[in-house]
Short mmCIF file of C-alpha atoms in Angstrom, two decimals:
data_model
loop_
_atom_site.label_atom_id
_atom_site.label_comp_id
_atom_site.label_asym_id
_atom_site.label_seq_id
_atom_site.Cartn_x
_atom_site.Cartn_y
_atom_site.Cartn_z
CA MET H 1 36.86 102.56 125.73
CA LYS H 2 33.13 103.34 125.78
CA VAL H 3 30.10 101.44 124.51
CA THR H 4 26.48 102.53 124.15
CA PHE H 5 23.81 100.98 126.36
CA GLU H 6 21.98 99.64 123.30
CA ASN H 7 25.11 97.97 121.93
CA MET H 8 25.95 96.39 125.27
CA GLN H 9 22.43 95.07 125.78
CA ALA H 10 22.34 93.68 122.23
CA GLU H 11 25.61 91.77 122.72
CA PHE H 12 24.40 90.32 126.03
CA LYS H 13 21.11 89.26 124.44
CA ARG H 14 22.91 87.64 121.48
CA VAL H 15 24.97 85.47 123.83
CA LEU H 16 21.98 84.55 126.00
CA LEU H 17 19.87 83.50 123.01
CA ASN H 18 22.70 81.19 121.95
CA LEU H 19 22.57 79.69 125.46
CA ASN H 20 18.92 78.74 124.85
CA PHE H 21 17.30 81.44 126.97
CA ALA H 22 13.76 82.25 125.88
CA PRO H 23 13.69 85.63 124.06
CA HIS H 24 11.79 87.44 126.85
CA LYS H 25 14.23 86.13 129.46
CA ALA H 26 17.27 86.99 127.36
CA GLU H 27 15.89 90.51 126.86
CA LYS H 28 15.33 91.11 130.59
CA ILE H 29 18.64 89.62 131.76
CA ALA H 30 20.56 91.59 129.12
CA GLU H 31 18.77 94.76 130.22
CA ILE H 32 19.68 94.22 133.88
CA PHE H 33 23.35 93.54 133.14
CA ALA H 34 23.57 96.59 130.84
CA GLU H 35 21.73 98.83 133.32
CA ASN H 36 24.12 97.82 136.10
CA SER H 37 27.02 99.12 134.02
CA LEU H 38 24.99 102.16 132.91
CA ASN H 39 24.45 103.04 136.58
CA GLY H 40 28.16 102.72 137.33
CA VAL H 41 28.09 99.28 138.98
CA TYR H 42 30.50 97.76 136.44
CA THR H 43 31.46 94.92 138.78
CA HIS H 44 27.95 93.44 138.46
CA GLY H 45 27.35 94.51 134.87
CA LEU H 46 29.77 93.81 132.03
CA ASN H 47 32.52 92.54 134.33
CA ARG H 48 30.28 89.84 135.80
CA PHE H 49 28.62 88.72 132.57
CA PRO H 50 31.30 86.15 131.52
CA VAL H 51 31.02 84.54 134.98
CA PHE H 52 27.24 84.28 134.56
CA VAL H 53 27.71 82.62 131.15
CA ASP H 54 30.16 80.16 132.68
CA TYR H 55 27.65 79.28 135.43
CA VAL H 56 25.00 78.62 132.79
CA LYS H 57 27.37 76.33 130.88
CA GLN H 58 28.23 74.42 134.05
CA GLY H 59 24.56 73.89 134.88
CA TYR H 60 24.43 76.02 138.02
CA VAL H 61 21.96 78.45 136.38
CA ILE H 62 19.10 76.70 134.53
CA PRO H 63 17.79 78.92 131.68
CA ASP H 64 14.24 77.53 131.48
CA ALA H 65 13.65 77.04 135.23
CA GLU H 66 10.59 78.78 136.70
CA PRO H 67 10.10 79.71 140.38
CA GLN H 68 7.12 78.30 142.25
CA THR H 69 5.21 79.11 145.43
CA GLU H 70 5.94 76.74 148.31
CA ASP H 71 3.91 78.33 151.08
CA SER H 72 1.59 81.33 151.50
CA MET H 73 0.76 82.81 154.92
CA GLY H 74 -0.95 86.10 154.22
CA ALA H 75 1.70 88.80 154.03
CA LEU H 76 4.48 86.18 154.06
CA GLU H 77 5.26 83.84 151.16
CA ARG H 78 7.95 81.24 150.53
CA TRP H 79 9.16 80.39 147.03
CA ASP H 80 11.53 77.89 145.39
CA GLY H 81 13.69 79.41 142.64
CA ASN H 82 14.55 76.00 141.12
CA ASN H 83 18.05 77.35 140.36
CA GLY H 84 16.75 79.68 137.67
CA PRO H 85 18.43 83.00 136.76
CA GLY H 86 18.84 84.93 140.01
CA MET H 87 17.97 88.35 138.64
CA LEU H 88 14.65 87.12 137.19
CA ASN H 89 13.73 85.32 140.42
CA ALA H 90 14.63 88.42 142.43
CA GLY H 91 12.55 90.72 140.24
CA LEU H 92 9.55 88.40 140.54
CA CYS H 93 9.92 88.18 144.34
CA MET H 94 10.13 91.94 144.75
CA ASP H 95 7.07 92.38 142.50
CA ARG H 96 5.21 89.91 144.68
CA ALA H 97 6.35 91.67 147.89
CA ILE H 98 5.05 94.95 146.43
CA GLU H 99 1.67 93.32 145.70
CA LEU H 100 1.47 91.96 149.26
CA ALA H 101 2.39 95.38 150.69
CA GLU H 102 -0.43 96.96 148.69
CA GLN H 103 -2.82 94.44 150.24
CA TYR H 104 -1.52 94.15 153.81
CA GLY H 105 0.70 97.22 154.29
CA ILE H 106 3.73 94.92 154.42
CA GLY H 107 4.84 91.99 152.31
CA CYS H 108 7.68 89.50 152.71
CA VAL H 109 8.81 86.94 150.14
CA ALA H 110 11.61 84.49 150.92
CA ILE H 111 13.10 82.33 148.18
CA SER H 112 15.35 79.27 148.27
CA ASN H 113 17.41 77.63 145.52
CA THR H 114 17.99 80.82 143.58
CA ASN H 115 21.15 82.34 142.09
CA HIS H 116 23.24 85.51 142.25
CA TRP H 117 20.98 88.52 141.77
CA MET H 118 23.91 90.62 140.45
CA ARG H 119 23.38 94.18 141.72
CA GLY H 120 21.15 93.99 144.78
CA GLY H 121 20.27 97.67 144.49
CA THR H 122 18.23 96.84 141.37
CA TYR H 123 15.47 95.47 143.59
CA GLY H 124 15.67 98.36 146.06
CA TRP H 125 15.07 100.78 143.18
CA GLN H 126 12.28 98.51 141.97
CA ALA H 127 10.48 98.83 145.32
CA ALA H 128 11.08 102.59 145.60
CA ASN H 129 9.80 103.17 142.05
CA ALA H 130 6.59 101.44 143.16
CA GLY H 131 6.32 103.83 146.13
CA CYS H 132 7.40 101.23 148.69
CA ILE H 133 10.13 100.98 151.29
CA GLY H 134 12.19 98.00 150.20
CA ILE H 135 14.50 95.77 152.26
CA CYS H 136 16.24 92.76 150.76
CA PHE H 137 19.24 90.59 151.50
CA THR H 138 20.90 87.38 150.36
CA ASN H 139 23.38 84.88 151.68
CA THR H 140 26.44 83.82 149.69
CA ILE H 141 29.27 81.33 149.61
CA ALA H 142 31.67 81.71 152.58
CA ASN H 143 34.13 84.46 151.63
CA LEU H 144 34.49 86.43 154.85
CA PRO H 145 36.23 85.30 158.08
CA PRO H 146 34.24 85.76 161.30
CA TRP H 147 35.80 88.31 163.62
CA GLY H 148 38.81 86.70 165.26
CA GLY H 149 39.03 83.96 162.63
CA VAL H 150 41.34 83.57 159.65
CA GLU H 151 39.30 81.21 157.45
CA PRO H 152 36.12 82.27 155.58
CA ARG H 153 33.04 81.01 157.39
CA LEU H 154 30.59 83.86 156.73
CA GLY H 155 29.02 85.11 153.51
CA ASN H 156 29.63 88.65 152.32
CA ASN H 157 25.86 88.99 152.52
CA PRO H 158 24.58 92.14 150.76
CA LEU H 159 21.89 94.25 152.43
CA ILE H 160 19.70 96.74 150.54
CA ILE H 161 17.37 99.32 152.11
CA ALA H 162 15.42 101.71 149.86
CA VAL H 163 13.12 104.63 150.74
CA PRO H 164 11.03 106.28 147.99
CA ARG H 165 11.54 110.04 147.53
CA LYS H 166 10.27 112.42 144.85
CA ALA H 167 13.59 114.22 144.45
CA GLY H 168 15.53 110.95 144.15
CA HIS H 169 15.14 107.69 146.03
CA VAL H 170 17.42 106.91 148.97
CA VAL H 171 18.92 103.47 148.28
CA LEU H 172 21.57 101.81 150.44
CA ASP H 173 23.25 98.89 148.67
CA MET H 174 26.11 97.45 150.67
CA ALA H 175 28.15 94.32 151.16
CA VAL H 176 29.06 93.27 154.71
CA SER H 177 32.78 93.72 154.00
CA GLN H 178 34.51 97.09 153.67
CA TYR H 179 34.82 96.34 149.93
CA SER H 180 32.84 93.78 147.94
CA PHE H 181 34.74 91.12 145.99
CA GLY H 182 33.67 92.81 142.77
CA LYS H 183 35.13 96.14 143.91
CA LEU H 184 38.37 94.45 144.98
CA GLN H 185 38.66 92.83 141.54
CA GLN H 186 38.12 96.24 139.93
CA TYR H 187 40.92 97.85 141.97
CA LYS H 188 43.17 94.86 141.27
CA THR H 189 42.58 95.06 137.51
CA GLU H 190 43.20 98.82 137.49
CA GLY H 191 46.36 98.42 139.60
CA LYS H 192 45.10 100.92 142.18
CA GLU H 193 45.45 100.92 145.96
CA LEU H 194 42.26 100.91 148.04
CA PRO H 195 41.45 104.28 149.70
CA TYR H 196 41.12 102.50 153.07
CA VAL H 197 42.33 99.16 154.42
CA GLY H 198 40.10 96.36 153.12
CA GLY H 199 41.54 93.14 154.50
CA TYR H 200 44.62 91.12 155.38
CA ASP H 201 47.68 89.91 153.44
CA LYS H 202 49.44 86.54 153.87
CA GLN H 203 51.39 87.85 156.87
CA GLY H 204 48.17 88.82 158.65
CA ASN H 205 48.70 92.55 158.18
CA LEU H 206 45.92 94.95 157.22
CA THR H 207 46.47 96.15 153.66
CA THR H 208 45.16 98.41 150.90
CA ASN H 209 46.42 96.03 148.20
CA ALA H 210 43.35 94.47 146.58
CA GLY H 211 45.35 91.60 145.05
CA ASP H 212 46.72 90.53 148.42
CA ILE H 213 43.21 90.48 149.90
CA THR H 214 41.64 88.43 147.08
CA GLU H 215 44.51 85.96 147.46
CA THR H 216 43.94 85.41 151.20
CA TRP H 217 40.13 85.77 151.13
CA ARG H 218 40.49 87.65 154.41
CA LEU H 219 38.24 90.64 153.83
CA LEU H 220 37.67 93.15 156.61
CA PRO H 221 34.03 93.23 157.79
CA ILE H 222 32.38 96.63 158.15
CA GLY H 223 32.40 97.73 161.77
CA LEU H 224 34.83 94.89 162.55
CA TRP H 225 33.02 92.51 164.95
CA LYS H 226 29.69 94.26 164.30
CA GLY H 227 29.83 93.48 160.59
CA SER H 228 30.72 89.90 161.42
CA GLY H 229 27.61 89.63 163.59
CA LEU H 230 25.41 91.29 160.94
CA SER H 231 26.57 88.80 158.31
CA LEU H 232 25.70 85.89 160.57
CA MET H 233 22.22 87.27 161.29
CA LEU H 234 21.44 87.89 157.61
CA ASP H 235 22.40 84.29 156.82
CA LEU H 236 20.18 83.05 159.66
CA LEU H 237 17.19 85.11 158.49
CA ALA H 238 17.56 84.23 154.81
CA SER H 239 17.95 80.50 155.53
CA VAL H 240 15.22 80.22 158.17
CA LEU H 241 12.59 82.28 156.32
CA SER H 242 13.17 80.55 152.98
CA LYS H 243 13.94 77.09 154.44
CA GLY H 244 16.81 77.18 151.98
CA ARG H 245 20.53 76.57 152.04
CA SER H 246 22.77 78.38 154.50
CA THR H 247 26.24 79.73 153.75
CA ALA H 248 27.64 76.50 155.22
CA LYS H 249 25.72 74.33 152.73
CA ILE H 250 26.37 76.66 149.77
CA THR H 251 30.10 76.50 150.50
CA GLU H 252 30.09 72.69 150.41
CA GLY H 253 29.23 72.91 146.71
CA LYS H 254 32.44 74.86 145.89
CA ALA H 255 30.45 77.26 143.70
CA GLU H 256 27.94 79.98 144.60
CA PHE H 257 24.52 78.75 143.50
CA GLY H 258 21.30 77.70 145.22
CA VAL H 259 21.38 80.70 147.59
CA SER H 260 18.61 82.02 149.87
CA GLN H 261 17.11 85.51 149.68
CA VAL H 262 14.48 87.69 151.37
CA PHE H 263 12.46 90.60 149.93
CA ILE H 264 10.43 92.87 152.23
CA CYS H 265 8.18 95.76 151.18
CA ILE H 266 6.41 98.29 153.40
CA LYS H 267 3.81 100.69 152.06
CA PRO H 268 4.39 104.13 153.66
CA SER H 269 1.56 106.64 154.07
CA GLY H 270 2.94 108.79 151.27
CA ASP H 271 1.52 112.00 152.81
CA GLU H 272 3.17 115.40 153.05
CA GLN H 273 4.39 114.76 156.60
CA THR H 274 6.30 111.66 155.42
CA ALA H 275 7.93 113.63 152.60
CA GLN H 276 8.91 116.43 155.02
CA LEU H 277 10.48 113.95 157.45
CA ILE H 278 12.63 112.47 154.69
CA GLU H 279 13.80 115.91 153.53
CA GLN H 280 14.50 116.98 157.12
CA ILE H 281 16.80 114.00 157.68
CA ILE H 282 18.66 114.44 154.39
CA ASP H 283 18.99 118.23 154.75
CA PHE H 284 20.32 117.92 158.31
CA THR H 285 22.86 115.27 157.24
CA LYS H 286 24.16 117.54 154.48
CA THR H 287 24.79 120.45 156.88
CA SER H 288 27.85 118.65 158.28
CA LYS H 289 31.04 120.66 157.79
CA LEU H 290 33.20 119.16 155.05
CA GLU H 291 36.61 117.71 155.85
CA ASP H 292 37.56 118.06 152.16
CA GLU H 293 35.97 120.97 150.26
CA SER H 294 36.44 119.14 146.94
CA ASN H 295 33.97 116.50 148.14
CA LYS H 296 30.42 116.69 149.50
CA VAL H 297 28.11 114.78 151.82
CA ARG H 298 25.89 112.45 149.79
CA TYR H 299 22.96 110.25 150.73
CA PRO H 300 22.94 106.59 149.58
CA GLY H 301 21.99 106.37 145.92
CA GLU H 302 22.54 110.06 145.18
CA SER H 303 25.28 109.43 142.62
CA THR H 304 23.38 106.76 140.69
CA LEU H 305 21.17 109.03 138.58
CA ARG H 306 24.08 111.36 137.81
CA THR H 307 26.26 108.44 136.68
CA ARG H 308 23.40 107.03 134.62
CA GLU H 309 22.87 110.37 132.87
CA GLN H 310 26.59 110.78 132.14
CA ASN H 311 27.00 107.26 130.80
CA SER H 312 23.86 107.63 128.67
CA LYS H 313 25.35 110.71 127.01
CA GLU H 314 29.00 109.69 126.75
CA GLY H 315 28.79 105.89 126.59
CA ILE H 316 29.50 103.27 129.25
CA PRO H 317 33.20 102.90 130.21
CA VAL H 318 34.29 99.30 129.67
CA ASP H 319 37.34 97.19 130.31
CA LYS H 320 38.69 96.44 126.81
CA GLU H 321 39.70 92.87 127.59
CA ILE H 322 36.36 91.97 129.18
CA TRP H 323 34.47 93.56 126.28
CA LYS H 324 36.55 91.52 123.81
CA LYS H 325 35.76 88.38 125.82
CA VAL H 326 32.02 89.09 125.65
CA MET H 327 32.17 89.83 121.90
CA ALA H 328 33.85 86.46 121.39
CA LEU H 329 31.32 84.45 123.40
#
C-alpha cells in the first residue's frame, strides 16, 4: 500500500491539531514525520507516529512547552527543553548551533529535558544544508547491555555526523547497536531474518531473529566492546554538557522522556580545496573491488535522495495496519 506525502502529512496534522498542538507546531511535526517516511526511514516516520501520540496523551510530551536558554558561554549554550516535542527542540538547537558557528566558527548547544527527536539524521541534513559540518547525539532509556553484561544498562545512543557536499551531503546516522530498535521491529513485522546477527536469544545465543532480540532486549553493540564504550561516552557527554538526565535516571522513569542531547556545528572554509578533499575521499572509497557485483560501495546518506525521489513519484510504502491505526486516531 502506498500513500502520497501530502496525504500522510495532512493525516498527521489532523491528529496533532486534535491533541491541542498549535497550528504551526502541528504543521512542522507532521512534516518531519512524513519526511522521515518519504526518505525511507519508516521506523521513525509513520511507524513511530502512534507511539508519539501515546506519549502526548500520557503527558510525557507537552504540546505547548517552549525551550529556554539556561546558560550562554560564547560558542557554547545550554538549554532546557521543558519536555516539549523533541523534534521541534532539536530543530531549534541545531538552528542555534548554526548561528553560533557563523559567529565563532564552531557552535555547541546542549539541551536537557527534551524528547525523542525521531530521525536523528534530520538535524545532520539541516546543518549540511546550511553549509555546516554537523555532529549531534542523544542519550536514551537503557536498552543495550554493556559488553559482558546481560541486562540493559546503556542507551542505544544515536550519533549523527554530516559533511556538506555539492553533489550530495555525506550524512552518517547510526545507532550504537548493530540494528536500531525501530529496524528490529520492522524486520519482526515483516517476518524477515536479519542479514547479520543482531543480538541474543533467551538461551544466550547470537541470532538473526528480530523477535527473539526484542524479547530479550540484548542487542549486539557495533564493534562489540567498542560500541559499548562509545555508548557510555555519548551518555556522559550528553548528560554533562546539558546538565540533564543520564540513561540511568531516564530508565528509572520506565518511559523514554526527558532525555539529553548535544548539537555541534563547525563552519568549514568552503573553498575549492575543501571540496576536492571530500571528492578525493569518496572517490577512493568507491574504487574498492566489489564482493557482490549486484551491489555497490555507497557513502553514508547516498541512498536518501534516491529513495526520496522514488517515493515522491510512486507514493510512500506504508504498513496497512499502522496506516489504519493513524486514520482512526
